[in-house]
Amino acid sequence: MGAGKRGLLTAAVTVVCAVTVLATPGMAFAAPSPTPTPSPSASATAVTNKDLEAVREQLDALYHDAAVATDQYNAAEEAADQQSAAIVALAKKIVKGQEKLAELKQRAGAAAAAQYRSGGLPDEAQLMLSDDPEDFLNGAGRVLQGQRATKGLLAEMTRTQQDLEQYAEDASSQWTKLEANRKAKAAAKKKVKKQIAAAEELESRLEKEEKERLARLEQQAAYKAQTAWLDSGILDEINGKASAQGKKAVEYATSQIGKPYEWGAEGPGSYDCSGLTSQAWASAGQPIPRTSQEQWKQLKKIDVKDMRPGDLIIYNSDASHVAMYLGDGAIVHAPRPGRTVTIAGAGSMPILAVVRPDA
């Protein structure tokens, strides 16, 4: 991490130590102030804190479902890209196989033409008609060579034809999978848009003052979770140092702070959560799976107490969110639609696992 970024993180951590908490994305590193209770003069139809809490929980559910659908979209897109590449590779093999088969057929035709020019008699018949011992022996050698060459040519033609049939079958299978993943991608895209639109429509019903109170409620929820995580004493056990690749990944991720979240995006102008982590590690020379679920499944699991900067923290029971650990109880992540890449508290969301790309 560069000196400027290290200074920024150190300053943030200093505040964290002072208040023992990191707030949610976009909020200051300080304990949230209590949400004010409506005054007696407030309208009878005013939205209560209980109402806003219900809205917050509903928004969390909508954005969570959008995150799950985004992972499904990313997985389908990645699979479709791989299948498209496989189809192209198989097509090239088919072209080469056809060229080889044509060459073999040409050689077989040349052999048949040579036999015709010799009077149509096979080499074996011509050999039997020879009276000269030396010619007989020379002819016998040619017959054996010819038989071997013919068998080899026919065997190679058969293998080439079988290869072509297998390539065609594989290409057909890949094409079927490609079409299935295109449909899965379209379905996931539709679901993502539906969930985000529902969340935005729900938020649009709130007045400015209600949105501000909702933001404070979100801050309080994250504060409570982060405080409980820190109160467990976990930071006393976490003291791992970043690897050389981990430092590069952290440097990349933190340099994206302020860029908007966009589902399905992997930079350079915007990111979703796994788009940020996968690109950060790709920049460090370590390719990792594209989605948070595959990062959880395929990368090595690490105990929380052993994690170090650059490790990835997988959140929620369905591995629907991922962030990069920075050290000192902080993460950098792309939170959700309407937010930007930001620093937050590592314990502000339910941790499922910690994984290490460069294990």
Tab-separated table of C-alpha atoms in Angstrom:
chain	number	residue	atom	x	y	z
A	1	MET	CA	0.000	0.000	0.000
A	2	GLY	CA	1.330	3.471	-0.863
A	3	ALA	CA	2.252	5.975	1.833
A	4	GLY	CA	-0.801	8.100	1.060
A	5	LYS	CA	-3.201	5.192	1.304
A	6	ARG	CA	-1.487	3.873	4.430
A	7	GLY	CA	-1.872	7.322	6.027
A	8	LEU	CA	-5.549	7.371	5.130
A	9	LEU	CA	-6.146	3.946	6.636
A	10	THR	CA	-4.103	4.767	9.741
A	11	ALA	CA	-6.170	7.895	10.295
A	12	ALA	CA	-9.347	5.886	9.921
A	13	VAL	CA	-8.096	3.230	12.325
A	14	THR	CA	-7.214	5.910	14.868
A	15	VAL	CA	-10.820	6.995	14.871
A	16	VAL	CA	-11.887	3.377	15.090
A	17	CYS	CA	-9.807	2.899	18.227
A	18	ALA	CA	-11.342	6.005	19.718
A	19	VAL	CA	-14.932	4.914	19.204
A	20	THR	CA	-14.350	1.111	18.916
A	21	VAL	CA	-16.419	0.951	15.741
A	22	LEU	CA	-16.412	1.394	12.002
A	23	ALA	CA	-19.617	2.629	10.475
A	24	THR	CA	-21.421	1.447	7.356
A	25	PRO	CA	-20.488	2.492	3.795
A	26	GLY	CA	-20.647	6.216	3.211
A	27	MET	CA	-20.892	7.077	6.924
A	28	ALA	CA	-18.318	8.729	9.175
A	29	PHE	CA	-16.136	6.569	11.419
A	30	ALA	CA	-18.032	7.441	14.552
A	31	ALA	CA	-20.775	6.070	16.764
A	32	PRO	CA	-24.167	6.960	15.266
A	33	SER	CA	-26.283	9.458	17.095
A	34	PRO	CA	-29.634	8.205	18.375
A	35	THR	CA	-32.545	8.568	15.981
A	36	PRO	CA	-34.671	11.383	17.377
A	37	THR	CA	-38.148	10.508	18.575
A	38	PRO	CA	-40.873	12.468	16.781
A	39	SER	CA	-42.111	15.422	18.842
A	40	PRO	CA	-45.683	15.455	20.161
A	41	SER	CA	-46.538	18.047	17.538
A	42	ALA	CA	-45.626	15.693	14.717
A	43	SER	CA	-48.377	14.624	12.346
A	44	ALA	CA	-50.354	11.537	13.319
A	45	THR	CA	-49.383	10.047	9.972
A	46	ALA	CA	-45.654	10.528	10.562
A	47	VAL	CA	-43.486	7.481	9.875
A	48	THR	CA	-42.336	6.007	13.171
A	49	ASN	CA	-38.928	4.510	13.902
A	50	LYS	CA	-40.615	1.116	14.014
A	51	ASP	CA	-41.974	1.728	10.501
A	52	LEU	CA	-38.532	2.775	9.269
A	53	GLU	CA	-36.938	-0.272	10.863
A	54	ALA	CA	-39.370	-2.432	8.908
A	55	VAL	CA	-38.411	-0.512	5.755
A	56	ARG	CA	-34.714	-1.058	6.525
A	57	GLU	CA	-35.215	-4.795	6.924
A	58	GLN	CA	-37.231	-4.926	3.705
A	59	LEU	CA	-34.527	-3.011	1.832
A	60	ASP	CA	-31.868	-5.336	3.208
A	61	ALA	CA	-33.873	-8.316	1.925
A	62	LEU	CA	-34.374	-6.776	-1.516
A	63	TYR	CA	-30.720	-5.838	-1.933
A	64	HIS	CA	-29.664	-9.252	-0.606
A	65	ASP	CA	-31.817	-10.983	-3.223
A	66	ALA	CA	-30.379	-8.644	-5.846
A	67	ALA	CA	-26.871	-9.645	-4.742
A	68	VAL	CA	-27.735	-13.344	-5.045
A	69	ALA	CA	-29.157	-12.774	-8.528
A	70	THR	CA	-26.070	-10.758	-9.448
A	71	ASP	CA	-23.874	-13.701	-8.465
A	72	GLN	CA	-26.041	-15.954	-10.635
A	73	TYR	CA	-25.716	-13.512	-13.527
A	74	ASN	CA	-21.938	-13.298	-13.142
A	75	ALA	CA	-21.615	-17.089	-12.943
A	76	ALA	CA	-23.735	-17.569	-16.081
A	77	GLU	CA	-21.759	-14.905	-17.920
A	78	GLU	CA	-18.435	-16.474	-16.938
A	79	ALA	CA	-19.628	-19.931	-17.992
A	80	ALA	CA	-20.957	-18.576	-21.300
A	81	ASP	CA	-17.601	-16.922	-22.008
A	82	GLN	CA	-15.788	-20.194	-21.309
A	83	GLN	CA	-18.189	-22.166	-23.505
A	84	SER	CA	-17.876	-19.660	-26.350
A	85	ALA	CA	-14.091	-20.012	-26.181
A	86	ALA	CA	-14.421	-23.813	-26.151
A	87	ILE	CA	-16.670	-23.735	-29.229
A	88	VAL	CA	-14.166	-21.553	-31.095
A	89	ALA	CA	-11.318	-23.942	-30.149
A	90	LEU	CA	-13.348	-26.959	-31.294
A	91	ALA	CA	-14.224	-25.222	-34.569
A	92	LYS	CA	-10.520	-24.714	-35.238
A	93	LYS	CA	-9.867	-28.399	-34.515
A	94	ILE	CA	-12.660	-29.387	-36.899
A	95	VAL	CA	-11.172	-27.251	-39.693
A	96	LYS	CA	-7.723	-28.761	-39.150
A	97	GLY	CA	-9.233	-32.261	-38.994
A	98	GLN	CA	-11.070	-31.731	-42.271
A	99	GLU	CA	-7.875	-30.514	-43.921
A	100	LYS	CA	-5.998	-33.559	-42.625
A	101	LEU	CA	-8.729	-35.936	-43.808
A	102	ALA	CA	-8.668	-34.356	-47.265
A	103	GLU	CA	-4.891	-34.837	-47.399
A	104	LEU	CA	-5.213	-38.488	-46.367
A	105	LYS	CA	-7.888	-39.090	-48.996
A	106	GLN	CA	-5.631	-37.514	-51.603
A	107	ARG	CA	-2.800	-39.858	-50.604
A	108	ALA	CA	-5.155	-42.837	-50.791
A	109	GLY	CA	-6.289	-41.712	-54.224
A	110	ALA	CA	-2.692	-41.420	-55.397
A	111	ALA	CA	-2.009	-44.992	-54.252
A	112	ALA	CA	-5.055	-46.243	-56.140
A	113	ALA	CA	-3.954	-44.406	-59.276
A	114	ALA	CA	-0.491	-45.944	-59.054
A	115	GLN	CA	-2.075	-49.398	-58.849
A	116	TYR	CA	-4.143	-48.638	-61.937
A	117	ARG	CA	-1.067	-47.596	-63.882
A	118	SER	CA	0.594	-50.920	-63.018
A	119	GLY	CA	-2.112	-52.767	-64.908
A	120	GLY	CA	-4.579	-53.075	-62.110
A	121	LEU	CA	-2.765	-56.030	-60.577
A	122	PRO	CA	-2.069	-55.828	-56.846
A	123	ASP	CA	1.574	-55.972	-55.752
A	124	GLU	CA	1.040	-59.506	-54.412
A	125	ALA	CA	-0.069	-60.812	-57.854
A	126	GLN	CA	2.824	-59.136	-59.636
A	127	LEU	CA	5.189	-60.705	-57.128
A	128	MET	CA	3.929	-64.232	-57.877
A	129	LEU	CA	4.529	-63.706	-61.611
A	130	SER	CA	8.190	-62.847	-61.092
A	131	ASP	CA	10.754	-65.536	-62.094
A	132	ASP	CA	13.854	-63.625	-61.024
A	133	PRO	CA	14.883	-64.397	-57.392
A	134	GLU	CA	16.288	-60.903	-56.810
A	135	ASP	CA	13.193	-59.261	-58.240
A	136	PHE	CA	11.094	-61.580	-56.067
A	137	LEU	CA	12.919	-60.540	-52.869
A	138	ASN	CA	12.808	-56.852	-53.751
A	139	GLY	CA	9.159	-57.185	-54.610
A	140	ALA	CA	8.415	-58.968	-51.358
A	141	GLY	CA	9.933	-56.063	-49.453
A	142	ARG	CA	7.842	-53.580	-51.405
A	143	VAL	CA	4.714	-55.613	-50.764
A	144	LEU	CA	5.326	-55.606	-47.012
A	145	GLN	CA	6.055	-51.858	-47.004
A	146	GLY	CA	2.976	-51.213	-49.116
A	147	GLN	CA	0.777	-53.260	-46.834
A	148	ARG	CA	2.046	-51.437	-43.783
A	149	ALA	CA	1.645	-48.046	-45.450
A	150	THR	CA	-1.874	-48.878	-46.552
A	151	LYS	CA	-2.861	-50.105	-43.098
A	152	GLY	CA	-1.302	-47.013	-41.513
A	153	LEU	CA	-3.060	-44.699	-43.964
A	154	LEU	CA	-6.426	-46.367	-43.406
A	155	ALA	CA	-5.938	-46.329	-39.612
A	156	GLU	CA	-5.026	-42.630	-39.681
A	157	MET	CA	-8.042	-41.837	-41.827
A	158	THR	CA	-10.262	-43.739	-39.384
A	159	ARG	CA	-8.779	-41.918	-36.350
A	160	THR	CA	-9.145	-38.545	-38.052
A	161	GLN	CA	-12.755	-39.273	-38.929
A	162	GLN	CA	-13.458	-40.361	-35.334
A	163	ASP	CA	-11.786	-37.197	-34.005
A	164	LEU	CA	-13.964	-35.064	-36.262
A	165	GLU	CA	-17.101	-36.809	-35.036
A	166	GLN	CA	-16.019	-36.290	-31.397
A	167	TYR	CA	-15.204	-32.600	-32.010
A	168	ALA	CA	-18.627	-32.111	-33.572
A	169	GLU	CA	-20.316	-33.861	-30.642
A	170	ASP	CA	-18.356	-31.775	-28.112
A	171	ALA	CA	-19.193	-28.570	-29.977
A	172	SER	CA	-22.884	-29.487	-29.973
A	173	SER	CA	-22.737	-30.158	-26.220
A	174	GLN	CA	-20.973	-26.855	-25.542
A	175	TRP	CA	-23.509	-25.046	-27.688
A	176	THR	CA	-26.375	-26.546	-25.689
A	177	LYS	CA	-24.708	-25.436	-22.446
A	178	LEU	CA	-24.064	-21.987	-23.905
A	179	GLU	CA	-27.734	-21.550	-24.761
A	180	ALA	CA	-28.737	-22.719	-21.258
A	181	ASN	CA	-26.366	-20.235	-19.634
A	182	ARG	CA	-27.582	-17.436	-21.868
A	183	LYS	CA	-31.106	-18.140	-20.631
A	184	ALA	CA	-29.885	-18.300	-17.010
A	185	LYS	CA	-28.052	-15.016	-17.508
A	186	ALA	CA	-31.168	-13.350	-18.928
A	187	ALA	CA	-33.329	-14.660	-16.071
A	188	ALA	CA	-30.830	-13.464	-13.450
A	189	LYS	CA	-30.589	-10.058	-15.121
A	190	LYS	CA	-34.361	-9.725	-15.017
A	191	LYS	CA	-34.421	-10.664	-11.318
A	192	VAL	CA	-31.631	-8.216	-10.428
A	193	LYS	CA	-33.431	-5.351	-12.108
A	194	LYS	CA	-36.721	-6.317	-10.466
A	195	GLN	CA	-35.231	-6.404	-6.954
A	196	ILE	CA	-33.342	-3.134	-7.372
A	197	ALA	CA	-36.393	-1.411	-8.855
A	198	ALA	CA	-38.487	-2.579	-5.898
A	199	ALA	CA	-35.904	-1.252	-3.446
A	200	GLU	CA	-35.667	2.091	-5.229
A	201	GLU	CA	-39.443	2.391	-5.382
A	202	LEU	CA	-39.664	1.675	-1.657
A	203	GLU	CA	-37.058	4.333	-0.860
A	204	SER	CA	-38.746	6.842	-3.163
A	205	ARG	CA	-41.821	6.820	-0.921
A	206	LEU	CA	-39.836	8.327	1.933
A	207	GLU	CA	-39.500	12.026	2.568
A	208	LYS	CA	-36.055	13.593	2.912
A	209	GLU	CA	-36.210	13.597	6.718
A	210	GLU	CA	-37.319	9.958	6.727
A	211	LYS	CA	-34.443	8.969	4.465
A	212	GLU	CA	-32.020	10.655	6.856
A	213	ARG	CA	-33.530	8.768	9.801
A	214	LEU	CA	-33.359	5.538	7.787
A	215	ALA	CA	-29.665	6.171	7.122
A	216	ARG	CA	-29.100	6.607	10.855
A	217	LEU	CA	-30.919	3.340	11.553
A	218	GLU	CA	-28.671	1.566	9.018
A	219	GLN	CA	-25.664	3.138	10.723
A	220	GLN	CA	-26.842	2.012	14.130
A	221	ALA	CA	-27.367	-1.590	12.936
A	222	ALA	CA	-23.831	-1.730	11.541
A	223	TYR	CA	-22.459	-0.053	14.673
A	224	LYS	CA	-24.129	-2.645	16.883
A	225	ALA	CA	-22.758	-5.563	14.823
A	226	GLN	CA	-19.252	-4.094	14.617
A	227	THR	CA	-19.181	-3.323	18.337
A	228	ALA	CA	-20.198	-6.877	19.225
A	229	TRP	CA	-17.474	-8.208	16.911
A	230	LEU	CA	-14.802	-5.951	18.409
A	231	ASP	CA	-15.966	-6.637	21.977
A	232	SER	CA	-15.211	-10.301	21.401
A	233	GLY	CA	-11.520	-9.350	21.518
A	234	ILE	CA	-10.941	-10.685	18.023
A	235	LEU	CA	-8.518	-7.896	17.078
A	236	ASP	CA	-6.169	-9.018	19.855
A	237	GLU	CA	-5.693	-12.268	17.918
A	238	ILE	CA	-5.479	-10.889	14.373
A	239	ASN	CA	-1.946	-9.732	13.595
A	240	GLY	CA	-1.129	-11.283	10.211
A	241	LYS	CA	1.023	-9.333	7.759
A	242	ALA	CA	0.065	-8.960	4.117
A	243	SER	CA	1.954	-10.972	1.514
A	244	ALA	CA	3.603	-9.177	-1.417
A	245	GLN	CA	0.641	-10.058	-3.636
A	246	GLY	CA	-1.780	-9.145	-0.852
A	247	LYS	CA	-0.294	-5.650	-0.657
A	248	LYS	CA	-0.782	-5.179	-4.393
A	249	ALA	CA	-4.386	-6.386	-4.162
A	250	VAL	CA	-5.092	-4.015	-1.254
A	251	GLU	CA	-3.493	-1.132	-3.123
A	252	TYR	CA	-5.699	-1.789	-6.141
A	253	ALA	CA	-8.895	-2.157	-4.106
A	254	THR	CA	-8.355	0.978	-2.034
A	255	SER	CA	-7.547	2.996	-5.161
A	256	GLN	CA	-11.112	2.274	-6.348
A	257	ILE	CA	-12.705	3.963	-3.303
A	258	GLY	CA	-15.450	6.358	-4.372
A	259	LYS	CA	-16.341	4.530	-7.587
A	260	PRO	CA	-19.988	3.492	-7.862
A	261	TYR	CA	-21.433	0.040	-7.296
A	262	GLU	CA	-22.906	-1.457	-10.446
A	263	TRP	CA	-24.161	-5.031	-10.575
A	264	GLY	CA	-22.241	-7.206	-13.027
A	265	ALA	CA	-19.403	-4.654	-13.282
A	266	GLU	CA	-15.716	-5.405	-12.816
A	267	GLY	CA	-14.147	-2.035	-13.503
A	268	PRO	CA	-12.560	0.169	-14.270
A	269	GLY	CA	-15.319	2.721	-13.719
A	270	SER	CA	-17.632	0.721	-11.450
A	271	TYR	CA	-17.781	-2.595	-9.588
A	272	ASP	CA	-19.985	-5.094	-7.859
A	273	CYS	CA	-18.604	-6.780	-4.749
A	274	SER	CA	-16.892	-9.765	-6.390
A	275	GLY	CA	-15.926	-7.706	-9.420
A	276	LEU	CA	-13.808	-5.545	-7.099
A	277	THR	CA	-12.127	-8.452	-5.300
A	278	SER	CA	-11.474	-10.498	-8.447
A	279	GLN	CA	-9.966	-7.539	-10.294
A	280	ALA	CA	-7.863	-6.552	-7.276
A	281	TRP	CA	-6.294	-10.000	-7.131
A	282	ALA	CA	-5.941	-10.187	-10.920
A	283	SER	CA	-3.916	-6.966	-10.714
A	284	ALA	CA	-1.667	-8.738	-8.200
A	285	GLY	CA	-1.056	-11.579	-10.647
A	286	GLN	CA	-3.391	-14.067	-8.967
A	287	PRO	CA	-6.584	-14.820	-10.948
A	288	ILE	CA	-9.489	-15.940	-8.743
A	289	PRO	CA	-13.121	-16.953	-9.437
A	290	ARG	CA	-15.467	-14.170	-10.547
A	291	THR	CA	-18.301	-14.659	-8.041
A	292	SER	CA	-18.393	-14.448	-4.247
A	293	GLN	CA	-19.882	-17.951	-4.033
A	294	GLU	CA	-17.119	-19.474	-6.144
A	295	GLN	CA	-14.486	-17.517	-4.229
A	296	TRP	CA	-15.907	-19.089	-1.079
A	297	LYS	CA	-16.034	-22.583	-2.604
A	298	GLN	CA	-12.674	-22.660	-4.374
A	299	LEU	CA	-10.265	-20.580	-2.292
A	300	LYS	CA	-8.546	-21.835	0.847
A	301	LYS	CA	-10.465	-21.226	4.090
A	302	ILE	CA	-8.608	-19.334	6.839
A	303	ASP	CA	-9.528	-18.898	10.513
A	304	VAL	CA	-10.647	-15.351	11.252
A	305	LYS	CA	-7.862	-14.985	13.834
A	306	ASP	CA	-5.295	-15.849	11.131
A	307	MET	CA	-6.493	-13.449	8.450
A	308	ARG	CA	-4.193	-10.837	6.984
A	309	PRO	CA	-4.645	-7.822	4.689
A	310	GLY	CA	-5.653	-8.958	1.214
A	311	ASP	CA	-7.678	-11.933	2.452
A	312	LEU	CA	-11.335	-11.970	1.434
A	313	ILE	CA	-14.189	-12.054	3.924
A	314	ILE	CA	-17.296	-13.842	2.676
A	315	TYR	CA	-20.565	-12.613	4.179
A	316	ASN	CA	-24.059	-14.055	4.717
A	317	SER	CA	-25.002	-17.708	4.959
A	318	ASP	CA	-25.335	-17.970	1.165
A	319	ALA	CA	-21.976	-16.293	0.397
A	320	SER	CA	-23.794	-13.466	-1.372
A	321	HIS	CA	-21.282	-10.726	-0.478
A	322	VAL	CA	-17.500	-10.413	-0.333
A	323	ALA	CA	-15.054	-7.760	0.863
A	324	MET	CA	-11.285	-7.429	1.197
A	325	TYR	CA	-9.705	-7.221	4.639
A	326	LEU	CA	-7.425	-4.201	5.123
A	327	GLY	CA	-6.258	-4.808	8.682
A	328	ASP	CA	-7.178	-3.163	11.999
A	329	GLY	CA	-10.763	-4.391	11.733
A	330	ALA	CA	-11.466	-2.661	8.416
A	331	ILE	CA	-12.589	-3.852	4.996
A	332	VAL	CA	-12.950	-2.263	1.578
A	333	HIS	CA	-15.938	-3.347	-0.499
A	334	ALA	CA	-18.566	-2.410	-3.063
A	335	PRO	CA	-21.713	-2.503	-0.870
A	336	ARG	CA	-24.849	-2.332	-3.026
A	337	PRO	CA	-26.678	-0.240	-5.645
A	338	GLY	CA	-26.710	3.431	-4.784
A	339	ARG	CA	-23.434	3.211	-2.854
A	340	THR	CA	-19.773	3.543	-3.732
A	341	VAL	CA	-16.664	1.471	-3.024
A	342	THR	CA	-15.818	2.319	0.567
A	343	ILE	CA	-14.151	1.306	3.835
A	344	ALA	CA	-16.356	-0.304	6.480
A	345	GLY	CA	-16.161	-2.471	9.565
A	346	ALA	CA	-15.199	-6.098	9.047
A	347	GLY	CA	-17.771	-7.195	11.619
A	348	SER	CA	-20.619	-4.971	10.445
A	349	MET	CA	-22.140	-7.892	8.503
A	350	PRO	CA	-22.506	-11.595	9.374
A	351	ILE	CA	-19.215	-13.324	8.475
A	352	LEU	CA	-19.471	-16.733	6.800
A	353	ALA	CA	-15.782	-17.412	6.151
A	354	VAL	CA	-12.385	-15.948	5.340
A	355	VAL	CA	-10.569	-17.144	2.219
A	356	ARG	CA	-7.017	-16.605	0.986
A	357	PRO	CA	-6.325	-16.222	-2.763
A	358	ASP	CA	-2.542	-16.648	-2.470
A	359	ALA	CA	-2.526	-19.509	0.022
